[in-house]
Coordinates of C-alpha atoms in Angstrom, one line a residue:
M1 CA 17.2 -9.4 -18.5
K2 CA 13.9 -8.8 -20.1
Y3 CA 12.0 -5.5 -19.6
V4 CA 8.2 -4.7 -19.7
L5 CA 7.3 -1.0 -19.7
V6 CA 3.9 0.2 -18.7
T7 CA 2.8 3.7 -19.7
G8 CA -0.4 5.6 -19.4
G9 CA -2.3 7.9 -21.8
V10 CA -5.3 10.2 -22.0
V11 CA -5.9 10.7 -18.3
S12 CA -4.2 9.9 -15.0
G13 CA -5.6 7.5 -12.5
L14 CA -6.3 4.7 -14.9
G15 CA -4.8 2.0 -12.7
K16 CA -1.3 1.7 -14.2
G17 CA 0.0 0.5 -10.9
V18 CA -2.5 -2.3 -10.6
T19 CA -2.0 -3.2 -14.3
A20 CA 1.8 -3.3 -13.8
S21 CA 1.4 -5.4 -10.6
S22 CA -1.0 -7.8 -12.4
I23 CA 1.3 -8.2 -15.3
G24 CA 4.1 -9.0 -12.9
L25 CA 1.9 -11.6 -11.0
L26 CA 0.9 -13.2 -14.3
L27 CA 4.6 -13.6 -15.4
K28 CA 5.5 -14.8 -11.9
E29 CA 2.9 -17.5 -12.1
C30 CA 4.3 -18.5 -15.5
G31 CA 7.4 -19.5 -13.6
L32 CA 9.5 -16.4 -14.1
R33 CA 11.2 -14.3 -11.5
V34 CA 10.0 -10.8 -11.5
T35 CA 11.2 -7.4 -10.1
S36 CA 9.6 -4.0 -10.5
I37 CA 10.6 -0.3 -10.9
K38 CA 8.4 2.7 -10.5
I39 CA 9.4 6.0 -12.2
D40 CA 7.9 9.2 -10.7
P41 CA 8.8 12.3 -12.7
Y42 CA 8.4 14.7 -9.9
L43 CA 11.4 16.7 -8.5
N44 CA 11.1 15.4 -5.0
M45 CA 13.9 13.0 -3.9
D46 CA 11.2 10.6 -2.6
A47 CA 7.6 10.6 -1.4
G48 CA 8.6 11.1 2.3
T49 CA 7.9 14.9 2.5
M50 CA 4.7 14.9 0.5
S51 CA 1.3 15.3 2.1
P52 CA -1.0 12.3 1.8
F53 CA -3.6 14.7 0.3
E54 CA -1.0 15.4 -2.5
H55 CA 0.1 11.9 -3.4
G56 CA -1.6 9.3 -1.2
E57 CA 0.2 7.3 1.4
V58 CA 3.9 7.1 1.8
F59 CA 4.8 3.4 1.5
V60 CA 7.8 2.3 3.6
L61 CA 10.2 -0.4 2.5
D62 CA 12.5 -2.7 4.6
D63 CA 15.5 -0.5 3.9
G64 CA 13.7 2.6 5.0
G65 CA 12.9 3.9 1.6
E66 CA 9.8 6.2 1.6
V67 CA 8.3 5.5 -1.8
D68 CA 5.2 5.8 -4.0
L69 CA 2.2 3.8 -3.0
D70 CA 2.4 1.8 -6.2
L71 CA 5.4 0.0 -4.8
G72 CA 3.0 -1.3 -2.2
N73 CA 0.9 -2.8 -4.9
Y74 CA 4.0 -4.5 -6.4
E75 CA 5.0 -6.0 -3.0
R76 CA 1.5 -7.2 -2.2
F77 CA 0.8 -8.8 -5.6
L78 CA 4.3 -10.3 -6.2
D79 CA 5.1 -11.0 -2.5
I80 CA 8.6 -9.4 -2.9
K81 CA 10.7 -6.9 -0.9
L82 CA 11.8 -3.9 -3.0
T83 CA 14.5 -1.3 -2.2
R84 CA 14.5 2.5 -2.2
D85 CA 16.2 2.4 -5.6
N86 CA 13.3 0.6 -7.1
N87 CA 11.5 4.1 -7.0
I88 CA 13.2 6.5 -9.5
T89 CA 12.4 10.2 -9.3
T90 CA 13.6 13.2 -11.3
G91 CA 15.1 14.5 -8.1
K92 CA 17.2 11.3 -7.6
I93 CA 18.4 11.3 -11.2
Y94 CA 19.4 15.0 -11.3
Q95 CA 21.0 14.8 -7.8
S96 CA 23.2 11.9 -9.0
V97 CA 24.2 13.7 -12.2
I98 CA 25.0 17.0 -10.3
D99 CA 27.0 15.1 -7.7
K100 CA 29.1 13.5 -10.5
E101 CA 29.5 16.9 -12.2
R102 CA 30.7 18.4 -8.9
K103 CA 33.3 15.6 -8.5
G104 CA 34.5 16.2 -12.0
D105 CA 33.4 12.9 -13.4
Y106 CA 32.4 14.4 -16.7
L107 CA 35.9 15.7 -17.4
G108 CA 34.9 19.2 -18.2
K109 CA 32.1 18.4 -20.6
T110 CA 28.9 20.4 -20.9
V111 CA 26.4 18.4 -18.8
Q112 CA 23.1 18.1 -20.6
V113 CA 19.7 16.3 -20.4
V114 CA 20.8 14.3 -23.5
P115 CA 23.0 12.3 -23.0
H116 CA 23.9 12.7 -19.3
I117 CA 20.4 12.6 -17.7
T118 CA 19.1 10.0 -20.2
D119 CA 22.2 7.9 -19.7
A120 CA 21.8 8.1 -15.9
I121 CA 18.2 6.9 -16.2
Q122 CA 19.2 3.9 -18.3
E123 CA 22.1 3.0 -16.0
W124 CA 19.8 3.3 -12.9
I125 CA 17.3 0.9 -14.5
E126 CA 19.9 -1.7 -15.5
R127 CA 21.5 -1.6 -12.1
V128 CA 18.3 -1.9 -10.0
A129 CA 16.9 -4.6 -12.3
M130 CA 19.7 -6.8 -11.2
I131 CA 19.0 -6.6 -7.5
P132 CA 17.2 -9.8 -6.3
V133 CA 13.9 -9.0 -4.5
D134 CA 12.4 -12.4 -4.0
G135 CA 14.8 -13.8 -1.4
K136 CA 16.7 -15.9 -4.0
E137 CA 20.2 -15.6 -5.4
G138 CA 20.9 -13.8 -8.7
P139 CA 18.8 -11.4 -10.8
A140 CA 15.2 -11.7 -11.8
D141 CA 14.2 -12.8 -15.3
V142 CA 11.9 -9.9 -16.0
C143 CA 11.7 -6.3 -14.8
V144 CA 8.3 -4.5 -15.0
I145 CA 8.8 -0.7 -15.2
E146 CA 5.9 1.7 -14.6
L147 CA 6.3 5.2 -15.9
G148 CA 4.2 7.5 -13.8
G149 CA 2.1 10.3 -15.2
T150 CA 0.5 10.6 -18.6
I151 CA 2.2 10.5 -22.0
G152 CA 2.8 14.1 -23.1
D153 CA 3.6 15.5 -19.6
I154 CA 6.6 17.9 -19.8
E155 CA 8.2 16.5 -16.7
S156 CA 8.4 13.0 -18.0
M157 CA 10.1 13.9 -21.3
P158 CA 13.6 12.9 -20.2
F159 CA 12.4 9.5 -19.1
I160 CA 10.5 9.0 -22.4
E161 CA 13.7 9.8 -24.4
A162 CA 15.8 7.6 -22.1
L163 CA 13.3 4.7 -22.5
G164 CA 13.2 5.1 -26.2
Q165 CA 17.0 4.8 -26.4
F166 CA 16.9 1.9 -23.9
S167 CA 14.4 -0.1 -26.0
Y168 CA 16.7 0.4 -29.0
R169 CA 19.8 -0.6 -27.1
V170 CA 18.4 -3.8 -25.4
G171 CA 16.9 -4.7 -28.8
P172 CA 13.7 -6.5 -29.9
G173 CA 12.9 -9.6 -27.9
N174 CA 14.1 -7.9 -24.7
F175 CA 11.7 -5.0 -24.4
C176 CA 7.8 -5.0 -24.4
L177 CA 5.7 -1.8 -24.1
I178 CA 2.2 -2.0 -22.7
H179 CA 0.2 1.3 -23.1
V180 CA -2.8 1.7 -20.7
S181 CA -5.3 4.0 -22.2
L182 CA -9.0 5.1 -21.8
V183 CA -11.8 4.1 -24.1
P184 CA -14.7 6.2 -22.8
V185 CA -18.4 5.6 -23.4
L186 CA -20.5 8.7 -24.0
N187 CA -23.8 8.3 -22.3
V188 CA -25.5 10.3 -25.1
V189 CA -24.7 7.7 -27.8
G190 CA -23.6 4.7 -25.7
E191 CA -20.7 4.1 -28.0
Q192 CA -17.1 3.2 -27.1
K193 CA -14.9 6.0 -28.5
T194 CA -11.4 5.2 -29.7
K195 CA -10.2 8.7 -30.7
P196 CA -8.5 9.5 -27.3
T197 CA -6.5 6.3 -27.5
Q198 CA -5.6 6.9 -31.1
H199 CA -4.2 10.3 -30.2
S200 CA -2.4 8.9 -27.2
V201 CA -0.7 6.2 -29.2
K202 CA 0.2 8.7 -32.0
L203 CA 1.9 10.9 -29.4
L204 CA 3.7 7.9 -27.9
R205 CA 5.0 6.8 -31.3
G206 CA 6.0 10.4 -32.1
L207 CA 8.2 10.3 -29.0
G208 CA 10.0 7.2 -30.1
L209 CA 8.1 4.4 -28.4
T210 CA 5.9 1.9 -30.1
P211 CA 3.4 -0.2 -28.0
N212 CA 3.3 -3.9 -28.3
L213 CA 0.1 -4.2 -26.3
L214 CA -2.8 -1.9 -25.6
A215 CA -4.6 -2.3 -22.2
C216 CA -7.8 -0.3 -22.6
R217 CA -9.8 0.8 -19.6
S218 CA -13.5 0.9 -20.1
T219 CA -16.7 0.3 -18.3
K220 CA -17.3 -2.9 -20.2
A221 CA -15.4 -5.3 -22.5
L222 CA -14.4 -3.8 -25.9
E223 CA -16.6 -4.7 -28.8
E224 CA -14.9 -6.5 -31.7
N225 CA -15.4 -3.6 -34.1
V226 CA -13.8 -1.2 -31.6
K227 CA -10.8 -3.6 -31.3
A228 CA -10.5 -3.7 -35.1
K229 CA -10.5 0.1 -35.3
L230 CA -7.9 0.5 -32.6
S231 CA -5.7 -2.2 -34.3
Q232 CA -5.9 -0.4 -37.6
F233 CA -5.2 3.1 -36.4
C234 CA -2.7 2.2 -33.6
H235 CA -0.8 -0.4 -35.5
V236 CA -1.2 -3.0 -32.8
A237 CA -2.4 -6.5 -33.5
A238 CA -6.0 -7.1 -32.5
E239 CA -5.0 -10.1 -30.3
N240 CA -2.6 -7.7 -28.4
I241 CA -5.5 -5.4 -27.4
V242 CA -7.0 -6.3 -24.0
T243 CA -9.8 -4.7 -22.0
L244 CA -9.5 -3.8 -18.4
Y245 CA -13.2 -3.3 -17.6
D246 CA -14.8 -2.5 -14.3
V247 CA -14.6 -5.5 -11.9
P248 CA -15.8 -6.2 -8.3
N249 CA -12.2 -6.0 -6.9
I250 CA -8.7 -5.5 -8.3
W251 CA -7.8 -9.1 -7.7
H252 CA -9.7 -9.8 -10.8
V253 CA -7.3 -7.8 -13.0
P254 CA -4.6 -10.6 -13.3
L255 CA -7.5 -13.0 -14.2
L256 CA -8.7 -10.6 -16.9
L257 CA -5.3 -10.4 -18.4
R258 CA -4.9 -14.2 -18.3
D259 CA -8.3 -14.8 -19.9
Q260 CA -7.4 -12.5 -22.8
K261 CA -4.0 -14.3 -23.2
A262 CA -2.0 -11.1 -22.4
H263 CA 0.7 -13.3 -21.0
E264 CA 1.1 -15.1 -24.3
A265 CA 1.5 -11.8 -26.2
I266 CA 4.1 -10.5 -23.6
L267 CA 6.0 -13.8 -23.6
K268 CA 6.1 -13.8 -27.4
G269 CA 7.4 -10.3 -27.5
L270 CA 10.1 -11.2 -25.0
N271 CA 11.0 -14.5 -26.7
L272 CA 10.0 -16.5 -23.6
L273 CA 7.2 -18.7 -24.9
G274 CA 9.4 -21.8 -24.8
V275 CA 10.7 -21.0 -21.3
A276 CA 7.5 -20.1 -19.4
R277 CA 4.8 -22.4 -18.3
K278 CA 1.0 -21.9 -18.3
P279 CA 0.1 -19.5 -15.5
D280 CA -1.0 -21.1 -12.3
L281 CA -3.5 -18.8 -10.7
D282 CA -5.7 -21.3 -8.9
E283 CA -5.0 -20.0 -5.4
W284 CA -5.4 -16.4 -6.6
T285 CA -8.7 -17.3 -8.3
S286 CA -10.0 -19.0 -5.1
R287 CA -9.2 -16.0 -3.0
T288 CA -10.8 -13.7 -5.5
R289 CA -14.0 -15.8 -5.5
V290 CA -14.1 -15.7 -1.7
C291 CA -13.9 -11.9 -1.8
D292 CA -16.7 -11.7 -4.3
M293 CA -18.8 -14.2 -2.3
L294 CA -18.5 -12.0 0.9
H295 CA -20.1 -9.1 -1.0
D296 CA -23.0 -11.2 -2.3
P297 CA -26.0 -10.1 -0.3
V298 CA -27.5 -13.6 -0.4
G299 CA -26.7 -15.9 2.4
V300 CA -23.6 -14.2 3.9
K301 CA -22.6 -13.7 7.5
P302 CA -23.0 -10.2 9.1
P303 CA -20.4 -7.8 7.9
V304 CA -17.6 -6.6 10.2
K305 CA -17.6 -2.8 10.8
I306 CA -14.3 -1.1 11.6
A307 CA -14.3 2.6 12.6
M308 CA -11.3 4.3 11.0
V309 CA -10.6 7.3 13.2
G310 CA -8.0 9.4 11.3
K311 CA -6.9 12.8 10.0
Y312 CA -6.9 12.2 6.2
T313 CA -10.4 10.7 5.9
G314 CA -11.1 12.8 2.8
L315 CA -8.7 10.8 0.7
S316 CA -8.7 7.1 1.3
D317 CA -5.5 6.6 -0.7
A318 CA -3.8 8.2 2.4
Y319 CA -4.5 4.9 4.2
L320 CA -4.3 2.5 1.3
S321 CA -2.1 -0.1 2.9
V322 CA -4.2 0.0 6.1
L323 CA -7.3 -0.7 4.0
K324 CA -5.6 -3.5 2.2
A325 CA -4.4 -5.1 5.4
L326 CA -8.0 -4.9 6.8
L327 CA -9.3 -6.5 3.5
H328 CA -6.7 -9.3 3.7
A329 CA -7.8 -10.1 7.3
S330 CA -11.5 -9.9 6.6
V331 CA -11.2 -12.3 3.7
A332 CA -9.2 -14.7 5.9
C333 CA -12.1 -14.4 8.5
R334 CA -14.7 -14.8 5.8
R335 CA -16.4 -11.5 6.6
K336 CA -17.5 -8.6 4.4
L337 CA -15.6 -5.5 5.5
I338 CA -17.3 -2.1 6.0
V339 CA -15.0 0.8 6.9
E340 CA -16.7 3.6 8.8
W341 CA -14.7 6.7 8.1
I342 CA -14.6 9.1 11.0
A343 CA -12.7 12.4 11.0
A344 CA -11.0 12.5 14.4
A345 CA -11.8 16.2 14.9
D346 CA -15.6 15.4 14.5
L347 CA -15.4 13.5 17.9
E348 CA -14.1 16.6 19.8
D349 CA -16.1 18.9 22.1
A350 CA -15.3 21.9 19.8
T351 CA -17.3 20.2 17.0
A352 CA -20.2 19.5 19.4
K353 CA -20.6 23.3 19.7
E354 CA -19.9 24.3 16.1
A355 CA -21.6 21.4 14.2
P356 CA -23.7 19.3 16.6
D357 CA -25.1 17.2 13.8
V358 CA -21.7 16.2 12.6
Y359 CA -20.6 15.5 16.2
K360 CA -23.6 13.3 16.8
A361 CA -23.1 11.4 13.5
A362 CA -19.5 10.7 14.2
W363 CA -20.2 9.3 17.7
N364 CA -23.0 7.2 16.3
L365 CA -20.7 5.7 13.8
L366 CA -18.1 5.0 16.4
K367 CA -20.6 3.3 18.8
S368 CA -22.0 1.2 16.0
A369 CA -18.6 -0.2 15.0
D370 CA -17.4 -3.7 15.9
G371 CA -13.8 -2.5 16.1
V372 CA -11.8 0.7 16.3
L373 CA -8.6 1.5 14.3
V374 CA -6.5 4.6 14.8
P375 CA -3.8 4.7 12.1
G376 CA -0.6 6.7 12.0
G377 CA -0.3 10.4 11.3
F378 CA 1.5 13.6 12.0
G379 CA 0.5 16.9 13.6
D380 CA -1.9 17.8 16.4
R381 CA -5.2 18.2 14.3
G382 CA -7.7 15.6 15.6
V383 CA -5.5 14.2 18.3
Q384 CA -8.1 14.8 21.0
G385 CA -10.7 13.0 18.9
K386 CA -8.3 10.0 18.6
I387 CA -7.8 10.0 22.3
L388 CA -11.5 10.0 22.9
A389 CA -11.9 7.1 20.4
A390 CA -9.2 5.1 22.3
K391 CA -11.0 5.9 25.6
Y392 CA -14.3 4.7 24.3
A393 CA -12.7 1.4 23.0
R394 CA -10.9 0.8 26.3
E395 CA -13.8 1.5 28.6
N396 CA -16.4 -0.4 26.5
K397 CA -14.2 -3.4 25.7
V398 CA -14.4 -2.8 21.9
P399 CA -11.5 -4.3 19.9
F400 CA -8.9 -1.7 19.3
L401 CA -5.8 -1.4 17.2
G402 CA -3.5 1.7 17.3
I403 CA -0.8 2.1 14.8
C404 CA 2.2 4.4 15.4
L405 CA 0.5 7.6 16.6
G406 CA -2.5 5.4 17.3
M407 CA -0.4 3.6 19.9
Q408 CA 1.0 6.8 21.3
I409 CA -2.5 8.4 21.9
A410 CA -3.6 5.2 23.6
V411 CA -0.7 5.6 26.1
I412 CA -1.6 9.3 26.6
E413 CA -5.3 8.4 27.2
F414 CA -4.3 5.7 29.7
A415 CA -2.1 8.1 31.6
R416 CA -4.8 10.7 31.7
S417 CA -7.7 8.5 32.6
V418 CA -6.2 5.8 34.7
L419 CA -3.1 7.4 36.3
G420 CA -5.0 10.7 36.6
L421 CA -2.2 12.7 34.9
R422 CA -4.6 15.2 33.2
N423 CA -1.9 17.1 31.4
A424 CA -0.1 13.9 30.1
N425 CA 0.8 14.5 26.4
S426 CA 3.4 14.1 23.7
T427 CA 6.1 16.6 23.3
E428 CA 5.1 16.7 19.6
F429 CA 1.9 18.5 20.7
D430 CA 3.0 20.2 23.9
T431 CA 6.7 20.8 24.4
K432 CA 6.3 22.0 27.9
T433 CA 4.1 19.2 29.3
S434 CA 5.0 18.1 32.8
N435 CA 4.1 14.5 32.1
P436 CA 5.6 13.7 28.7
C437 CA 4.3 10.2 27.9
V438 CA 5.7 10.4 24.3
I439 CA 9.0 12.1 23.6
F440 CA 11.2 13.0 20.6
M441 CA 13.6 10.2 19.7
P442 CA 17.2 11.3 20.0
E443 CA 18.5 10.0 16.7
G444 CA 16.1 12.1 14.5
S445 CA 16.3 15.7 13.3
K446 CA 13.7 18.3 14.2
T447 CA 14.7 20.7 11.4
H448 CA 15.2 18.5 8.3
M449 CA 12.1 16.6 7.4
G450 CA 13.3 14.2 4.7
G451 CA 14.7 10.8 5.7
T452 CA 15.2 11.8 9.4
M453 CA 12.8 9.5 11.0
R454 CA 13.3 6.0 12.4
L455 CA 12.6 4.3 9.2
G456 CA 12.5 0.8 7.8
S457 CA 12.6 -2.7 9.3
R458 CA 13.4 -3.0 13.0
R459 CA 13.3 -6.0 15.3
T460 CA 10.8 -6.2 18.2
Y461 CA 11.4 -8.7 21.0
F462 CA 8.5 -10.0 23.0
K463 CA 9.0 -9.5 26.7
V464 CA 5.7 -11.1 27.6
T465 CA 4.8 -14.3 25.9
D466 CA 1.3 -14.9 27.2
C467 CA -0.4 -12.1 25.3
N468 CA -2.6 -11.8 22.2
S469 CA 0.1 -10.2 20.0
A470 CA 2.7 -12.8 20.8
K471 CA 0.2 -15.6 20.1
L472 CA -0.9 -14.0 16.8
Y473 CA 2.8 -13.9 15.7
G474 CA 3.1 -17.6 16.5
N475 CA 4.8 -17.3 19.8
A476 CA 7.9 -16.0 18.0
R477 CA 10.7 -14.6 20.1
F478 CA 10.9 -11.6 17.9
V479 CA 9.3 -10.0 14.8
D480 CA 10.7 -7.6 12.1
E481 CA 8.3 -4.8 11.1
R482 CA 8.6 -1.5 9.3
H483 CA 8.8 1.8 11.2
R484 CA 8.2 5.5 10.3
H485 CA 8.1 7.8 13.2
R486 CA 10.0 10.5 15.2
Y487 CA 8.4 10.2 18.6
E488 CA 7.9 7.3 20.9
V489 CA 6.8 6.3 24.4
N490 CA 8.9 7.9 27.2
P491 CA 10.8 4.9 28.8
D492 CA 11.0 6.9 32.1
M493 CA 7.2 6.5 32.5
V494 CA 6.9 2.9 31.5
S495 CA 7.1 1.4 35.1
Q496 CA 4.4 3.8 36.2
L497 CA 2.1 2.9 33.3
E498 CA 2.8 -0.8 33.8
S499 CA 2.0 -0.7 37.5
A500 CA -1.4 0.7 36.5
G501 CA -2.1 -2.2 34.2
L502 CA -0.8 -1.2 30.8
S503 CA 1.6 -3.9 29.5
F504 CA 4.5 -3.1 27.2
V505 CA 4.8 -6.6 25.7
G506 CA 7.2 -5.8 22.9
R507 CA 10.4 -3.7 22.9
D508 CA 13.5 -3.2 20.9
E509 CA 16.8 -5.0 21.6
S510 CA 17.8 -2.2 24.1
G511 CA 14.5 -2.5 26.0
Q512 CA 14.2 1.3 25.9
R513 CA 12.0 1.6 22.8
M514 CA 8.4 0.5 23.4
E515 CA 7.0 -1.3 20.4
I516 CA 3.8 -3.1 21.4
I517 CA 1.3 -2.4 24.2
E518 CA -1.6 -4.4 25.4
L519 CA -4.3 -4.3 28.0
P520 CA -4.4 -7.8 29.6
N521 CA -8.0 -7.4 30.9
H522 CA -9.4 -6.3 27.6
P523 CA -10.6 -8.7 24.8
Y524 CA -8.4 -7.0 22.2
F525 CA -6.6 -3.7 22.9
I526 CA -3.2 -3.5 21.0
G527 CA -1.0 -0.6 20.0
V528 CA 2.1 -1.0 17.9
Q529 CA 4.8 1.6 17.2
F530 CA 5.5 0.0 13.8
H531 CA 3.4 -0.1 10.7
P532 CA 2.3 -3.8 10.2
E533 CA 0.2 -2.9 7.2
F534 CA 3.2 -2.5 5.0
K535 CA 4.0 -6.3 5.1
S536 CA 0.4 -7.6 4.9
R537 CA -0.2 -9.7 1.8
P538 CA -3.3 -11.4 0.2
G539 CA -3.4 -14.8 1.8
K540 CA -0.9 -13.7 4.4
P541 CA -2.7 -11.1 6.5
S542 CA -0.8 -9.0 9.1
A543 CA -1.0 -10.7 12.5
V544 CA -2.4 -7.8 14.4
F545 CA -4.9 -6.9 11.7
L546 CA -6.1 -10.5 11.6
G547 CA -6.5 -10.2 15.4
L548 CA -8.5 -7.0 15.1
I549 CA -10.9 -8.4 12.6
A550 CA -11.2 -11.8 14.3
A551 CA -11.9 -10.1 17.7
A552 CA -14.5 -7.8 16.0
C553 CA -16.4 -10.7 14.6
G554 CA -16.0 -13.1 17.6
Q555 CA -13.4 -15.4 16.1
L556 CA -10.3 -14.4 18.1
D557 CA -10.2 -17.5 20.2
T558 CA -10.3 -19.7 17.1
V559 CA -7.6 -17.7 15.4
L560 CA -5.4 -17.8 18.5
K561 CA -6.0 -21.6 18.8
Y562 CA -5.4 -22.7 15.2
S563 CA -3.4 -20.0 13.4
H564 CA -0.4 -19.2 15.5
A565 CA 1.6 -16.2 14.6
S566 CA 2.7 -15.9 11.2
K567 CA 0.6 -18.8 10.2
V568 CA -2.6 -17.4 8.7
L569 CA -5.5 -19.2 7.3
A570 CA -5.3 -18.6 3.6
N571 CA -8.7 -20.1 3.0
G572 CA -10.4 -18.5 5.9
L573 CA -12.5 -19.7 8.8
S574 CA -15.7 -21.7 8.4
N575 CA -18.1 -22.2 11.3
G576 CA -15.4 -21.2 13.8
K577 CA -12.8 -23.7 12.5
P578 CA -10.0 -23.4 10.0
K579 CA -10.9 -24.3 6.5
G580 CA -8.3 -25.5 4.0
K581 CA -4.6 -25.5 4.3
V582 CA -2.5 -23.1 6.5
H583 CA 0.1 -20.8 4.9
Q584 CA 3.0 -19.0 6.5
N585 CA 2.8 -15.7 7.3
G586 CA -3.4 0.2 -5.4
N587 CA -4.3 3.1 -7.0
G588 CA -7.5 1.2 -7.4
I589 CA -9.5 0.6 -10.5
K590 CA -13.0 2.0 -10.1
L591 CA -15.6 -0.7 -9.6
S592 CA -19.0 -1.0 -11.3
N593 CA -20.9 -1.6 -8.0
G594 CA -19.8 1.6 -6.2
S595 CA -17.1 0.0 -4.0
L596 CA -13.4 -0.1 -4.6
N597 CA -11.0 -3.0 -4.1
G598 CA -13.6 -5.1 -2.3
V599 CA -14.0 -2.7 0.6
Y600 CA -17.2 -0.9 1.4
S601 CA -17.3 2.3 3.4
N602 CA -19.7 4.7 4.9
G603 CA -19.1 7.7 7.1
N604 CA -20.9 10.9 7.9
G605 CA -22.6 10.9 4.5
V606 CA -19.4 12.2 2.8
H607 CA -16.9 9.5 2.2
N608 CA -18.6 7.0 -0.1
S609 CA -15.9 4.7 -1.4
V610 CA -12.5 3.3 -0.6
Q611 CA -9.9 3.6 -3.3

């Protein structure tokens, strides 16, 4: 097993996750099998109980692991399925050591950070690196490890020590360290400054790790004299110093690395030059060009505007996978994506009284959108606004997609408006409601928050075949999607809702858990209890996201006719017909043009970019 470690210096938020994902993709396209590990030095056992404002979205894996959003980047770039153990936290490591100590596994020895914690870290890495994640038998060839945080953080010191020991133990030729650092440009002098990176590398070396490559974040490519200076003071060969400068979207990052021959430096450091082939990034390059073309103001089709009605609109990382899924679908449909951020509470009557201008602006954005998306969330803040958004989309035949809570509020709205049950609600928001449309699921826990939800991949069976969602999934009998929720539609009210016209087209194997809803007399009105965004990939968009974008730009009939189910048009649609072959179904890097990751956004004059 070969190991590539990605660390970060100077400041956080440099794009280590995107860099690690891009390195993995580059090595994969060289013919190697790749797996990934993310180390998060916080004490939490996992990301499940952290607020999206605190740490961005919680990414959910097939096995139910609630992990850091960077693992989503790994899965999207490498098209792999990771496990919960691919995300290491300080909490997990200390818990495992303490459990061993309580069982007497250390035979009475004094348990210390060195060697017991550091040994546990190394053992965890070696064990998880051997788990196949690409659907093939046997372990991968290379494991890409990302160390979260910034070099010098107190909380990451045990991991630094463990990785220093690990690099020595596996030996040269099996370990390659890539340090991502910042080379700022001071506006006053316009000069690229190397001192922050020099100090970061000095600190890294002092902790026992020596970088093989430097990946320097800057607004533009490094000048040759700057590279020479970094090489001299950081003891890294000039050809092993690459620039990750601002690009139109993050899909360019693997291409940047390839063009600067980063793969050759990595392969040389791992003694794999004779094994690997030249990287084949033709399909990735084509998709990247399509994304760039859609943002060229000259000669492009009208953009597709999607209103994102949510609770955490102040931090777009809270909906990172949703944004990625929208982008994947918009590229397949050959349309520029504009996300209109709408704080759900701004649509409510209370806002109309307190801040009428904000209320008016929110409703104008909603009414100007080509489609409406209500993502998942927890808590009752903004729920009434989401219900109003679903009502608007239903009554005005605007394409609508509700995810998790978004599906639940669509059911509540239907019960209130169509069935006339004015007090219909979820027991999450009103425990005493006389018409509980959404109820607490019996297998969860109301008192313990961590790991108590219905989590991970679950199977949904289509009970109705002649519907949009079944067709988008290729008329499959069932689909496997990832879940993260505690509440769900009350099965006792299903017959009453269906008799009024709401169709529950997808259910679990028992028939008691409602998974997919549709309105048959609506152009596109779908709600799903699962989170389809977690399995969307570049070139393989999520079926229901593809349906939303296609419906919003008038291409749904074409998609339903030509791209059944999990067959998605990797090369997009042209003039209403499929173009090219058909394929089976991050912390972003800041862009120079004011957008992020190829997605543009507006919204009440506050939220300016998608990250």
